[in-house]
PDB file of C-alpha atoms in Angstrom:
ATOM      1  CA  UNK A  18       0.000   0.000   0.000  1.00  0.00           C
ATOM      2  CA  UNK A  19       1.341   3.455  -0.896  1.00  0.00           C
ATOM      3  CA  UNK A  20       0.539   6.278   1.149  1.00  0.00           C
ATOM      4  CA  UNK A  21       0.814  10.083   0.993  1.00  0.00           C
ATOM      5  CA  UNK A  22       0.158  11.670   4.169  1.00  0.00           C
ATOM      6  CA  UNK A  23       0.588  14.884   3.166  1.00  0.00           C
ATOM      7  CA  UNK A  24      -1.843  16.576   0.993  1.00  0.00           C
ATOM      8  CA  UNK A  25      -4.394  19.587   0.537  1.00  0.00           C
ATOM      9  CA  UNK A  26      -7.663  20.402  -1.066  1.00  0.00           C
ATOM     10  CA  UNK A  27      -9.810  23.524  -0.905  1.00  0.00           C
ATOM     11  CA  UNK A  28     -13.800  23.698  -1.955  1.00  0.00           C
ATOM     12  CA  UNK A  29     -14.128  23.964  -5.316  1.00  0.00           C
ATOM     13  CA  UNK A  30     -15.496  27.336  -5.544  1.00  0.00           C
ATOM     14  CA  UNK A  31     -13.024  28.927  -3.136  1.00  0.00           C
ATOM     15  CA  UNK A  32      -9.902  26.490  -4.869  1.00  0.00           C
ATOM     16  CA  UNK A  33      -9.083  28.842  -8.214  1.00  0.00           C
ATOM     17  CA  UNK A  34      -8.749  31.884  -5.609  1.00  0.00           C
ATOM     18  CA  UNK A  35      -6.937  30.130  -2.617  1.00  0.00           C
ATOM     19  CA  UNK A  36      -4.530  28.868  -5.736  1.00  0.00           C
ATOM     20  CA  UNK A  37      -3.811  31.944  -7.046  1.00  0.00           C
ATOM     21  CA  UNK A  38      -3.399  33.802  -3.718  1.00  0.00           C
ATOM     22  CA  UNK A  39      -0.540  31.275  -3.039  1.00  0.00           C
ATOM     23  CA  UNK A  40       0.804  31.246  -5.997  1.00  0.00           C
ATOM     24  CA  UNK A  41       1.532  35.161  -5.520  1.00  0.00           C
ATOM     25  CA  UNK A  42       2.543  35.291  -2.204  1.00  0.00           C
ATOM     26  CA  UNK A  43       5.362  32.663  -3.172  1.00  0.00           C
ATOM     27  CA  UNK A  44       6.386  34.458  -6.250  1.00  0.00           C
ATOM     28  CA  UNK A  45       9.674  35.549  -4.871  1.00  0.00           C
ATOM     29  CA  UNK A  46      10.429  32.638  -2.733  1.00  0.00           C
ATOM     30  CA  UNK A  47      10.672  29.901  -5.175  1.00  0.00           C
ATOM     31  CA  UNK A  48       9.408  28.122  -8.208  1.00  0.00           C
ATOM     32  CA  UNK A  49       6.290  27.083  -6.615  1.00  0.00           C
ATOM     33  CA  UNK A  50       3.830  25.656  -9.127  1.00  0.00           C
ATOM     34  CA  UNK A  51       0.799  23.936  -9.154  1.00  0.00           C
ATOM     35  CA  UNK A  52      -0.306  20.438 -10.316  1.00  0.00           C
ATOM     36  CA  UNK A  53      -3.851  19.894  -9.865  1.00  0.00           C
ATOM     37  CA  UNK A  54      -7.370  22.028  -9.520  1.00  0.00           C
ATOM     38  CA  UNK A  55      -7.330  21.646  -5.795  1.00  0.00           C
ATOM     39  CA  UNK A  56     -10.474  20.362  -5.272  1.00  0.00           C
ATOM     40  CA  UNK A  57     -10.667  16.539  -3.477  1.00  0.00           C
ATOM     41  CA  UNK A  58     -12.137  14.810  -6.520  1.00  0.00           C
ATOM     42  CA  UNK A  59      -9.106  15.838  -8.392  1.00  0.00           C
ATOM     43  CA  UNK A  60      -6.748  15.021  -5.513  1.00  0.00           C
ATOM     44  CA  UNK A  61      -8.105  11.224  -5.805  1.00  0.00           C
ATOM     45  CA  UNK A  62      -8.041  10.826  -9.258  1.00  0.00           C
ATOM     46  CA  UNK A  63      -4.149  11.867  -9.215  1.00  0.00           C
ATOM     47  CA  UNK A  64      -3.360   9.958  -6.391  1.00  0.00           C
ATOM     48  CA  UNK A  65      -4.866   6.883  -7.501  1.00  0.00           C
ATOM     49  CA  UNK A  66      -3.469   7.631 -11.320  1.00  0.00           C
ATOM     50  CA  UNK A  67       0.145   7.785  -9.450  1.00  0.00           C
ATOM     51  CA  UNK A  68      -0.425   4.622  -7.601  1.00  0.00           C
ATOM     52  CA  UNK A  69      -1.181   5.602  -4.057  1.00  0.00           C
ATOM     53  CA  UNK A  70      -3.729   3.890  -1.953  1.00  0.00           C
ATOM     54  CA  UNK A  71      -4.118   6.248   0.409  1.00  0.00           C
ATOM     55  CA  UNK A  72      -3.847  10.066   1.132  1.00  0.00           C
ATOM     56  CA  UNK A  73      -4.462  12.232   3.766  1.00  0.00           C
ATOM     57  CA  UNK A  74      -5.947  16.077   3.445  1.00  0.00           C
ATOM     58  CA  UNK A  75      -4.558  17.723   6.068  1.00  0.00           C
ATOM     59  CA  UNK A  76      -6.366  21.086   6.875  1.00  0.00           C
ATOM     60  CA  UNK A  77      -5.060  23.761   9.039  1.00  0.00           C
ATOM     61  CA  UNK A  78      -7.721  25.458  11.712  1.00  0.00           C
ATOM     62  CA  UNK A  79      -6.637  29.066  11.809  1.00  0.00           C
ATOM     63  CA  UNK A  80      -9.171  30.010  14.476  1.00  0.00           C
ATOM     64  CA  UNK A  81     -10.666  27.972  17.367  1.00  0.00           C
ATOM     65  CA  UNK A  82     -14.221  27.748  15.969  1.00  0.00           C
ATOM     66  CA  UNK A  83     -13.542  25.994  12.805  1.00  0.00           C
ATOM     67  CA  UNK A  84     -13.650  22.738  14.948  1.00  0.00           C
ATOM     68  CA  UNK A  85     -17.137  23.193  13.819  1.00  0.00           C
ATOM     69  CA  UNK A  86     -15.703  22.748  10.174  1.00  0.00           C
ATOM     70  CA  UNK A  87     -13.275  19.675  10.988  1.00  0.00           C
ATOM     71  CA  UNK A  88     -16.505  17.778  12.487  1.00  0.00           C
ATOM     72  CA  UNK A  89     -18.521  18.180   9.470  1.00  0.00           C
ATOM     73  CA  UNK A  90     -15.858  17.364   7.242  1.00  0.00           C
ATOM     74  CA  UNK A  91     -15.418  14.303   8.939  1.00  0.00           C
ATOM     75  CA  UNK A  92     -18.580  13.431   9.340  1.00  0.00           C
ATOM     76  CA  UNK A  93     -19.241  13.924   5.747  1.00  0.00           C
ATOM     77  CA  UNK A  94     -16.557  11.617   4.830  1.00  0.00           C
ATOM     78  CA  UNK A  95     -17.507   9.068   6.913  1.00  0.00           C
ATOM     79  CA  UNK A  96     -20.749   8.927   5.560  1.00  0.00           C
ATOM     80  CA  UNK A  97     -19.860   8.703   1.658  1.00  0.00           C
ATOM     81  CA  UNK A  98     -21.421  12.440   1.277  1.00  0.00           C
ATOM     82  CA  UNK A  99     -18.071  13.413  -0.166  1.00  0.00           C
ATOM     83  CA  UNK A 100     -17.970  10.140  -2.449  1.00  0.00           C
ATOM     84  CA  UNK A 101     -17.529   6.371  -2.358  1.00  0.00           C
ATOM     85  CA  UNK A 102     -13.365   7.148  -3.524  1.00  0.00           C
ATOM     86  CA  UNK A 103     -12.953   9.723  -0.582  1.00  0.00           C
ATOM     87  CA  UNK A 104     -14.720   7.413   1.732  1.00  0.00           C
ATOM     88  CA  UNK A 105     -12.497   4.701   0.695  1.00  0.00           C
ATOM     89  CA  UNK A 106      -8.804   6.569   0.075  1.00  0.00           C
ATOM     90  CA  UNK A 107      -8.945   9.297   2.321  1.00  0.00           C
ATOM     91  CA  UNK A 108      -7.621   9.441   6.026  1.00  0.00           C
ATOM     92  CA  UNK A 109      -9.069  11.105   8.440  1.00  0.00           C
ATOM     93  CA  UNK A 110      -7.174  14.115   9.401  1.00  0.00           C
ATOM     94  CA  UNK A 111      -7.911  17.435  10.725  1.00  0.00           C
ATOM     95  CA  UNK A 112      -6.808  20.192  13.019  1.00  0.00           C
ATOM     96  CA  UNK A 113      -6.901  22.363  16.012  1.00  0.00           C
ATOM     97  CA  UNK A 114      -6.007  25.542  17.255  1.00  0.00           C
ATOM     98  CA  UNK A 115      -3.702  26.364  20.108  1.00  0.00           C
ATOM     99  CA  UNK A 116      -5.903  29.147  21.228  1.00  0.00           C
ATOM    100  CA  UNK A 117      -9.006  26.500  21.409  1.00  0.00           C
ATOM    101  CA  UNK A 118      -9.469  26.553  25.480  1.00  0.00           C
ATOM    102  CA  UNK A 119     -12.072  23.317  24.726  1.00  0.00           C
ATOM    103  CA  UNK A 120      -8.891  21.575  22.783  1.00  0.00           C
ATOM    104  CA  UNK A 121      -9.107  18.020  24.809  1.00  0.00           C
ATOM    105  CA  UNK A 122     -13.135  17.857  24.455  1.00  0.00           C
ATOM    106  CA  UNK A 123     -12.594  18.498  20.936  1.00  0.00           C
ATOM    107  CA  UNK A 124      -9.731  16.069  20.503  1.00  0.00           C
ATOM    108  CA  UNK A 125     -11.952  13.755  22.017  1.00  0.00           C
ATOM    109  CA  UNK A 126     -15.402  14.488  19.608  1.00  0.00           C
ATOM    110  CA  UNK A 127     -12.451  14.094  16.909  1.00  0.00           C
ATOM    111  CA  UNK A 128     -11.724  10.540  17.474  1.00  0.00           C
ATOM    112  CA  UNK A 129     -15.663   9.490  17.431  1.00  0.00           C
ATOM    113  CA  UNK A 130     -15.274  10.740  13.863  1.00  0.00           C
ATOM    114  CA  UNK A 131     -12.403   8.552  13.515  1.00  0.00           C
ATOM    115  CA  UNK A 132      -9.895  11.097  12.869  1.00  0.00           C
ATOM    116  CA  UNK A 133      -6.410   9.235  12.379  1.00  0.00           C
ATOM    117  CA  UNK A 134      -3.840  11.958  12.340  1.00  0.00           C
ATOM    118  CA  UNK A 135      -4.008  15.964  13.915  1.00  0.00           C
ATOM    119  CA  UNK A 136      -2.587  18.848  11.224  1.00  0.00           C
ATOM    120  CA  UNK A 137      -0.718  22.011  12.930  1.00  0.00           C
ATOM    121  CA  UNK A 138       0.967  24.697  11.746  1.00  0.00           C
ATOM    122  CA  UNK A 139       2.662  27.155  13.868  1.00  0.00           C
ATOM    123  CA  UNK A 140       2.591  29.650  11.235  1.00  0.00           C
ATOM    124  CA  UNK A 141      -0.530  29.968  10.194  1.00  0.00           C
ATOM    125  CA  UNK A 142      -1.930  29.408  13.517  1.00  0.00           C
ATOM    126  CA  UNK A 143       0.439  32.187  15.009  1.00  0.00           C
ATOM    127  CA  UNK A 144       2.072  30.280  18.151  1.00  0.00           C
ATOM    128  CA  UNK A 145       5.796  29.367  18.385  1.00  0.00           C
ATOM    129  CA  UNK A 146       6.438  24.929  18.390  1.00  0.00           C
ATOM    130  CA  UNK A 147       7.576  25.015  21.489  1.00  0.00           C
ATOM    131  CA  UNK A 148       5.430  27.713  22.996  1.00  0.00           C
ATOM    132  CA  UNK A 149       3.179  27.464  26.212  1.00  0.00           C
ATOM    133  CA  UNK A 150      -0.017  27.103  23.531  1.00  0.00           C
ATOM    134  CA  UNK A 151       1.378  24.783  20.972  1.00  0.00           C
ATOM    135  CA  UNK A 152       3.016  22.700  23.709  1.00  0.00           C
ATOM    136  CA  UNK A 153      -0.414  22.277  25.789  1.00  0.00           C
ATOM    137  CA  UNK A 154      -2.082  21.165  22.446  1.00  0.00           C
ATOM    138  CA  UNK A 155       0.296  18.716  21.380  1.00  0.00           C
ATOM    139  CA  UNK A 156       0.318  17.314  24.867  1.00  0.00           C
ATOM    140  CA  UNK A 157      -3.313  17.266  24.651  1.00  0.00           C
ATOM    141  CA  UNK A 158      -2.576  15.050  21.005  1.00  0.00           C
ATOM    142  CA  UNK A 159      -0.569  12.789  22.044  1.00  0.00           C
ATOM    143  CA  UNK A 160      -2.498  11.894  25.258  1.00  0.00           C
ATOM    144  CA  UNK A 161      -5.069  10.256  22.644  1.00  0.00           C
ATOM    145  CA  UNK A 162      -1.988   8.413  20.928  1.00  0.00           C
ATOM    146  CA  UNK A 163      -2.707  10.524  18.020  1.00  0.00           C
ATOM    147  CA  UNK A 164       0.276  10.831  15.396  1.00  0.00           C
ATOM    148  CA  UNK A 165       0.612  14.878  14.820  1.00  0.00           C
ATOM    149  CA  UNK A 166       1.995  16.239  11.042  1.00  0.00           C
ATOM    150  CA  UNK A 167       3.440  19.140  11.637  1.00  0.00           C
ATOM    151  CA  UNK A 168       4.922  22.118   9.446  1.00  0.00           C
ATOM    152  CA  UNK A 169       8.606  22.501  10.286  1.00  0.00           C
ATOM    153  CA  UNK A 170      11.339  25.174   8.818  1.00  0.00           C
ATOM    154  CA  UNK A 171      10.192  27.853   7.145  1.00  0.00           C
ATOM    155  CA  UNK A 172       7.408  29.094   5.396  1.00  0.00           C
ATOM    156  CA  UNK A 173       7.399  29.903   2.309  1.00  0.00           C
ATOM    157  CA  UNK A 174       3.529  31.442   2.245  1.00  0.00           C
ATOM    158  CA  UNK A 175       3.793  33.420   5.553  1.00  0.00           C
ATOM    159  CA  UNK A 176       7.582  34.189   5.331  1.00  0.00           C
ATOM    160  CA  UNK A 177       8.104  34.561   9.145  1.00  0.00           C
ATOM    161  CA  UNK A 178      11.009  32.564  10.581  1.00  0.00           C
ATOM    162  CA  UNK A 179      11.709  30.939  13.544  1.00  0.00           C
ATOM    163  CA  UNK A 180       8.464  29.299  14.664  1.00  0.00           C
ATOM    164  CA  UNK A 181       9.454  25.911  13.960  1.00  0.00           C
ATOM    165  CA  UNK A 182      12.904  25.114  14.151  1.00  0.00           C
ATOM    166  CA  UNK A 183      14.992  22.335  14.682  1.00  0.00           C
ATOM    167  CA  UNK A 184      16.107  23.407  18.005  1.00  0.00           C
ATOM    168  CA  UNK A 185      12.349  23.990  18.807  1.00  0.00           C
ATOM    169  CA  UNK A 186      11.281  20.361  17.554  1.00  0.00           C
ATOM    170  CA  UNK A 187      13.902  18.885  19.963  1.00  0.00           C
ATOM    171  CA  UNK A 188      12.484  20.992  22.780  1.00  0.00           C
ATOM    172  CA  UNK A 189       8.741  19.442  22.080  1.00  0.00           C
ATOM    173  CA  UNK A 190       9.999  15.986  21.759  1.00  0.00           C
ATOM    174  CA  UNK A 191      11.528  16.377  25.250  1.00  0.00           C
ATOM    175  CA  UNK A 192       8.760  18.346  26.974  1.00  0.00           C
ATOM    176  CA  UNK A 193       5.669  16.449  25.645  1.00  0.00           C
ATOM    177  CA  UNK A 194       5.542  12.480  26.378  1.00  0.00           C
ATOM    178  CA  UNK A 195       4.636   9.975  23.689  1.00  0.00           C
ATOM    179  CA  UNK A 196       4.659  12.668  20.912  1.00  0.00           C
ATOM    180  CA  UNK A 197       4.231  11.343  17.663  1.00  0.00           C
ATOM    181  CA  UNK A 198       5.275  14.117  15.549  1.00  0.00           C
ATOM    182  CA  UNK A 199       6.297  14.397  11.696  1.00  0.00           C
ATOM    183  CA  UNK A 200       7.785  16.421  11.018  1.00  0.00           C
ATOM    184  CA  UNK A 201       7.145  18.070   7.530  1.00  0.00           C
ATOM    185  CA  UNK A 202       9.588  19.292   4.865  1.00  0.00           C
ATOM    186  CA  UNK A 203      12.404  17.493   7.177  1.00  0.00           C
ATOM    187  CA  UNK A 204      12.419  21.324   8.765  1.00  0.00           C
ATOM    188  CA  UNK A 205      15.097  21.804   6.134  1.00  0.00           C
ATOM    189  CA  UNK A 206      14.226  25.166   4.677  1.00  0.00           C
ATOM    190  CA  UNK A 207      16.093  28.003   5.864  1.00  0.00           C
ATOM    191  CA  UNK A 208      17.555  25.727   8.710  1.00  0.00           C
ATOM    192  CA  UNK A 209      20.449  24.835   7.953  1.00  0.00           C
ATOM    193  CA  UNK A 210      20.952  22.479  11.545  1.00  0.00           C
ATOM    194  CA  UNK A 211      18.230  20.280  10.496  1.00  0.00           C
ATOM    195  CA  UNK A 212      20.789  17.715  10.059  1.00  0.00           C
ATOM    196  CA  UNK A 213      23.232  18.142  12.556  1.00  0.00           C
ATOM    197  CA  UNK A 214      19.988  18.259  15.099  1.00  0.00           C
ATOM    198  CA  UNK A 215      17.754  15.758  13.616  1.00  0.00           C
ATOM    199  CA  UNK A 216      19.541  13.190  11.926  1.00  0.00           C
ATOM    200  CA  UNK A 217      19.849   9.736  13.387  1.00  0.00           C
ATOM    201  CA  UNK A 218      16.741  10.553  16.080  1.00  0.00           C
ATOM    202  CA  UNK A 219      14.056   8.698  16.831  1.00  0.00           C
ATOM    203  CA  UNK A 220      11.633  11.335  15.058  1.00  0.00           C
ATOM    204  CA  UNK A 221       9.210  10.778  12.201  1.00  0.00           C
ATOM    205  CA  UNK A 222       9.957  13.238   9.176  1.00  0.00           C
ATOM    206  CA  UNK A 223       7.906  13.898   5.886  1.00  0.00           C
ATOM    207  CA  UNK A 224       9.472  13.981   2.820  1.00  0.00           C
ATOM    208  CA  UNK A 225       7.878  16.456   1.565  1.00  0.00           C
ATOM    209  CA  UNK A 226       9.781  19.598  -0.224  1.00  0.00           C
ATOM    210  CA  UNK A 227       9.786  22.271  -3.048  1.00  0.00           C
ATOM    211  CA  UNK A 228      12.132  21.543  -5.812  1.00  0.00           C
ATOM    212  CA  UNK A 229      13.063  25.450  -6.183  1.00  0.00           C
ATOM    213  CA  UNK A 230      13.716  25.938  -2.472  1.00  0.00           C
ATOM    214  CA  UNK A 231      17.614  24.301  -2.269  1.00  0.00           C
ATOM    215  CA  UNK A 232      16.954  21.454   0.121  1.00  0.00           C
ATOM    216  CA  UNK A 233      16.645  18.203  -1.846  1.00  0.00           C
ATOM    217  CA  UNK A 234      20.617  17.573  -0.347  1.00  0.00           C
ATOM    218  CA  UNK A 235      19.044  17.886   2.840  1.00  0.00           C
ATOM    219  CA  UNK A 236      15.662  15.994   2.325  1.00  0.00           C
ATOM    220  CA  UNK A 237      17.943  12.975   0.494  1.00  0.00           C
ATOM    221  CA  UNK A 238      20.427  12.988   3.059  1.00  0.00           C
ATOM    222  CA  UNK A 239      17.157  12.193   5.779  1.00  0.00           C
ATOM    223  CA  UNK A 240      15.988   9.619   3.252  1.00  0.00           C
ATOM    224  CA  UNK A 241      19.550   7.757   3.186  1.00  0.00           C
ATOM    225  CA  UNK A 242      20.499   7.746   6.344  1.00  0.00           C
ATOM    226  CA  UNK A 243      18.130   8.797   8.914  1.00  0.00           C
ATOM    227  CA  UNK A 244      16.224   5.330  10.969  1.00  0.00           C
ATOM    228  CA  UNK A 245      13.920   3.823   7.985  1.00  0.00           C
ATOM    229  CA  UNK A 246      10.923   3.180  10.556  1.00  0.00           C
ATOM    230  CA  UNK A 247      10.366   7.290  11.072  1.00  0.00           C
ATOM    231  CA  UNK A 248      10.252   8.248   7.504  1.00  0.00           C
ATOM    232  CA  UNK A 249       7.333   9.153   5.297  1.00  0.00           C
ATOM    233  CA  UNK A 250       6.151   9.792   2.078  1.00  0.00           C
ATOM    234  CA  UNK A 251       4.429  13.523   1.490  1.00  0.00           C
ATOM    235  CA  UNK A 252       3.728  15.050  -1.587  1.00  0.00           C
ATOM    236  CA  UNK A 253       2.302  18.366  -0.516  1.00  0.00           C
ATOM    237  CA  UNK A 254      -0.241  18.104  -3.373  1.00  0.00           C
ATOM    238  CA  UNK A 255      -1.427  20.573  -5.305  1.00  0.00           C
ATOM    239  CA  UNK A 256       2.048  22.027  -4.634  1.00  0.00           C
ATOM    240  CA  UNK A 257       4.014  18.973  -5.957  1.00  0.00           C
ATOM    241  CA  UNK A 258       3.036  15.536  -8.276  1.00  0.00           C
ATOM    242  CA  UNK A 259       3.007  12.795  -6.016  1.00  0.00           C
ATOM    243  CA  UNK A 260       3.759  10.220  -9.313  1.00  0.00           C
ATOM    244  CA  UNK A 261       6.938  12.911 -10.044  1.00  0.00           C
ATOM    245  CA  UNK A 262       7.467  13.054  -6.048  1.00  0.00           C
ATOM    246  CA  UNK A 263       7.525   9.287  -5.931  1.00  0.00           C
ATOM    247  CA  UNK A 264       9.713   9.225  -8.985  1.00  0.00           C
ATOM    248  CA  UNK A 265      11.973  11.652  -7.437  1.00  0.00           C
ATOM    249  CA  UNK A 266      12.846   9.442  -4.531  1.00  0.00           C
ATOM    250  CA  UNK A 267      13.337   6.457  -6.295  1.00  0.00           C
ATOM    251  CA  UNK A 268      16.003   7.759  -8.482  1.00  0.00           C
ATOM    252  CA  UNK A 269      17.989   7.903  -5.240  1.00  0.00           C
ATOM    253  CA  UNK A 270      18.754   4.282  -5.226  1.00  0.00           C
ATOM    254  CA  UNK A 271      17.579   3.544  -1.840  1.00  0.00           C
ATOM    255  CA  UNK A 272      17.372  -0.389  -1.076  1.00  0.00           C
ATOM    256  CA  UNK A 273      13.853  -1.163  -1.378  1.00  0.00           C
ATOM    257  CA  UNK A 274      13.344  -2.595   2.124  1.00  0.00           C
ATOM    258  CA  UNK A 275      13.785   1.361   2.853  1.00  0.00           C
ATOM    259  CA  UNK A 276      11.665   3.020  -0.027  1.00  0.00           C
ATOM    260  CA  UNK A 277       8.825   0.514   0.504  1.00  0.00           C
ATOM    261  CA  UNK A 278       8.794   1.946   4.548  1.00  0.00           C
ATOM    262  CA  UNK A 279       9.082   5.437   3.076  1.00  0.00           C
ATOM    263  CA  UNK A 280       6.086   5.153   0.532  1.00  0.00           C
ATOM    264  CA  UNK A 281       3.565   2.778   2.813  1.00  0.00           C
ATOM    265  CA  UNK A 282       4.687   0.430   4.860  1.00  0.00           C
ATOM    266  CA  UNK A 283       5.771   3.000   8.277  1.00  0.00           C
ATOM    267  CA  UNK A 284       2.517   5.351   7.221  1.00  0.00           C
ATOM    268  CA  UNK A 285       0.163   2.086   7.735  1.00  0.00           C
ATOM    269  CA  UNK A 286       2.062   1.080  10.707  1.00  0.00           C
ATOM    270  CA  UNK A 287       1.840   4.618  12.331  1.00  0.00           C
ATOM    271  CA  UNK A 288      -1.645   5.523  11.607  1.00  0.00           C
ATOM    272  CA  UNK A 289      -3.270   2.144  12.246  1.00  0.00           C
ATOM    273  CA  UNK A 290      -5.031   1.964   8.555  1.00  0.00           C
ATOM    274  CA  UNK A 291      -4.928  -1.886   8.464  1.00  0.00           C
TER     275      UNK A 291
END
């Protein structure tokens, strides 16, 4: 089973705008292009055109109330209302807010929707990793035993720095007990530690990366040599091809007892989606 577990989609009549609003905003921080409509129909049919099984949308709450959102959105998947492929390919994923002060009932109404994995952002939600609100949440997470994708390094949309650093991931993985954390985009961009401070630990890391931004050294480097079991396959979608991510990854000759963990096997393990 192939897995991405790191995807987006956007309703189709707010997907052209959200698109092109991105697409500016990154204009001068790399080639960032686009590779799909955006919408979730699309996202299957490219997923399962590429070969993946499964893919998670992972949606980013950027104010408390849209837990309202994330329960109807899983609740509409669950049901089919979103489609017989969704129902069937899609994970359950949403997201919470660090400002939320209802963030453990909430974590708890998300798991009788059968959410599988929790999406933060410390940009766009405005609270440092390792802050007293992001640190309370993800505590929160992980007393559930829910794995956590994160956004780590820079951003190339909201073009602050230093909310989620490799110093700062170390600091959560200490302070918050049974985390289960991926880290996206290996926190390479614009941190040039993410090696020297991540490398060799037992922490999951995504994949994922922009082709413009300078880190694929970085990103292989993690794929090669950083423990197979806490490495996953992202694609980022509509931001990258998952069949040219996929591609990309294979062409650096890794043993296939380590690309088959990287494009399924830890994803299924860590998620429970057997």
């Amino acid at each position: 089973m192939w897995v991405d577990i790191h995807s987006h989609s956007y309703p189709a009549h707010k997907a052209p705008e959200v698109i092109a609003s991105i697409l500016a905003k990154t204009r001068n921080a790399c080639d960032m292009r686009v590779y799909g409509k955006g919408t979730i129909d699309n996202l299957i049919d490219v997923e399962l055109a590429s070969g993946f099984d499964k893919v998670a949308i992972c949606p980013i709450a950027t104010r408390p109330e849209q837990i309202t959102y994330m329960l109807k959105y899983l609740s509409a998947l669950r049901s089919g209302a979103l489609g017989e492929l969704a129902m069937r390919h899609v994970i359950p994923c949403a997201s919470l807010h660090p400002d939320d002060p209802d963030a453990e009932l909430h974590m708890k109404q998300l798991l009788q929707y059968g959410v599988k994995m929790i999406k933060l952002h410390p940009y766009f939600q405005h609270a440092r990793l390792d802050g007293r609100k992001m640190t309370r949440l993800l505590r929160i997470i992980s007393a559930e035993n829910i794995p956590i994708l994160c956004h780590t390094g820079y951003d190339v949309v909201d073009g602050q720095e230093g909310l989620a650093t490799p110093q700062q991931i170390l600091h959560v993985y200490r302070k918050v007990p049974n985390l289960k954390m991926i880290c996206a985009h290996c926190a390479a961009w614009r941190c040039p530690d993410a090696l020297k401070m991540l490398l060799g630990r037992q922490i999951y890391l995504d994949l994922s990366f922009q082709p413009g931004s300078g880190v694929e050294p970085i990103v292989r480097k993690f794929a090669t040599s950083h423990p197979q079991d806490y490495l996953l396959f992202g694609s980022d979608w509509p931001w990258m091809s998952p069949k040219l991510h996929a591609e990309r990854i294979a062409s650096w000759e890794l043993p296939q007892e380590r690309l088959d963990a990287i494009m399924g096997l830890n994803a299924v393990r860590l998620l429970n989606l057997i």
